[in-house]
C-alpha positions as a Python dict, from the first residue, in 0.01 Angstrom:
ca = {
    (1, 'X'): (0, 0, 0),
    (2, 'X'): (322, -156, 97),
    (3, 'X'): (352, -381, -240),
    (4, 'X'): (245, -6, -465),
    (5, 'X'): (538, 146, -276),
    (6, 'X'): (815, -154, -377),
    (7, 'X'): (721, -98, -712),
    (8, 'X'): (748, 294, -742),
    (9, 'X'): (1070, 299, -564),
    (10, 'X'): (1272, 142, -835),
    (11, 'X'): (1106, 402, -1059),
    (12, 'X'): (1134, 711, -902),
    (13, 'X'): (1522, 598, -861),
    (14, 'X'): (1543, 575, -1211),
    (15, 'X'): (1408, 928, -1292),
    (16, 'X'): (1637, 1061, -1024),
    (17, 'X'): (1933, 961, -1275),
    (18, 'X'): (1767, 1103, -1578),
    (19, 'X'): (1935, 1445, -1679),
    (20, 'X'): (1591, 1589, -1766),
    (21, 'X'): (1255, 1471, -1932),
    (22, 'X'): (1145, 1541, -2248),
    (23, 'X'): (771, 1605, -2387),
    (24, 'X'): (688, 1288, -2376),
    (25, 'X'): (818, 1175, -2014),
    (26, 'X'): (558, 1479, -1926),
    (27, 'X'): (276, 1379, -2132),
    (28, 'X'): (309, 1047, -1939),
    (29, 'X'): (314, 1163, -1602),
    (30, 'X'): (56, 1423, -1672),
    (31, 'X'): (-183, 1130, -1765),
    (32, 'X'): (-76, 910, -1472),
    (33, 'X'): (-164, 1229, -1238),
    (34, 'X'): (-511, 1251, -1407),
    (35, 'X'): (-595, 897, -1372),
    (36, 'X'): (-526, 966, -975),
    (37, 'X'): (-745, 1295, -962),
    (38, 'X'): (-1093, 1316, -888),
    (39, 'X'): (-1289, 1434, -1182),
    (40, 'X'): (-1383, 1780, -1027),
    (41, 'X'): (-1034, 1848, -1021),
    (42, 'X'): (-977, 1746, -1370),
    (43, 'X'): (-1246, 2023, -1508),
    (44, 'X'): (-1135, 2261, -1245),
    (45, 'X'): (-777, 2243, -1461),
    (46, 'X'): (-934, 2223, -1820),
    (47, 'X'): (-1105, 2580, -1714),
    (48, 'X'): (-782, 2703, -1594),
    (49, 'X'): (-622, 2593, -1915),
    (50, 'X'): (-876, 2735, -2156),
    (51, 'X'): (-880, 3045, -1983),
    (52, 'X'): (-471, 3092, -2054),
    (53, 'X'): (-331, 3266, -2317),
    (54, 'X'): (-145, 2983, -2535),
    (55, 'X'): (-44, 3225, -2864),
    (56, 'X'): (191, 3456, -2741),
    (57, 'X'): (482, 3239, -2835),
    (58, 'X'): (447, 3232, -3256),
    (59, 'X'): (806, 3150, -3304),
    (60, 'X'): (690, 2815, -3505),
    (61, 'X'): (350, 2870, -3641),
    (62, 'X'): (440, 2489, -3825),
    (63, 'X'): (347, 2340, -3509),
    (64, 'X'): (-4, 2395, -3357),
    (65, 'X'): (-136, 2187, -3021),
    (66, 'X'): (-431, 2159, -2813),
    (67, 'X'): (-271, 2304, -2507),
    (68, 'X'): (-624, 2282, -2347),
    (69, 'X'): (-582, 1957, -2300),
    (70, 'X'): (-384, 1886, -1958),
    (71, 'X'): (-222, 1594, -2087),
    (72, 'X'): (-80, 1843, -2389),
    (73, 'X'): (-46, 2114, -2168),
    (74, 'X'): (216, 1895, -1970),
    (75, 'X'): (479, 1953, -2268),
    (76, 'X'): (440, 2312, -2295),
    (77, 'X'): (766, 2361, -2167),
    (78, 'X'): (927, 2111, -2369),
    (79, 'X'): (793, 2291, -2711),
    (80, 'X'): (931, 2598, -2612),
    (81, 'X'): (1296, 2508, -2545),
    (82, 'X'): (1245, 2231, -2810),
    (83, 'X'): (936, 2305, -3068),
    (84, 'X'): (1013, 2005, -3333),
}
């Protein structure tokens, strides 16, 4: 446990100097999270996520993603400030 904390520390000081993330700094941690969660979790949130409304936005109808999928779903932020 020790030797897992030594190497997130340097990390976690990194991202603490980082003016923001983008899509895909979410997309990554979004998959790290999932790989940690059991797997009734992960289709408790894929119900969640199908059950949302993800159309309301049509500013850029060029675009189209999966936002069912949690690991997609991570950037939905990202796409709205930033849809290219």
């Amino acid at each position: 446990m020790q030797l897992r904390r030594l190497l997130i520390l340097p990390l976690v000081a990194l991202a603490t100097l980082a003016q923001a993330w983008d899509a895909a700094g979410h997309e990554v941690v979004a998959e790290i999270a999932f790989e940690h969660c059991k797997p009734e979790t992960l289709t408790k949130v894929k119900a969640l996520l199908a059950r949302a409304s993800w159309t309301e936005d049509k500013r850029d109808a060029l675009i189209v993603r999966d936002y069912t999928d949690p690991i997609v779903a991570a950037r939905f932020a990202d796409d709205i400030v930033d849809p290219v």
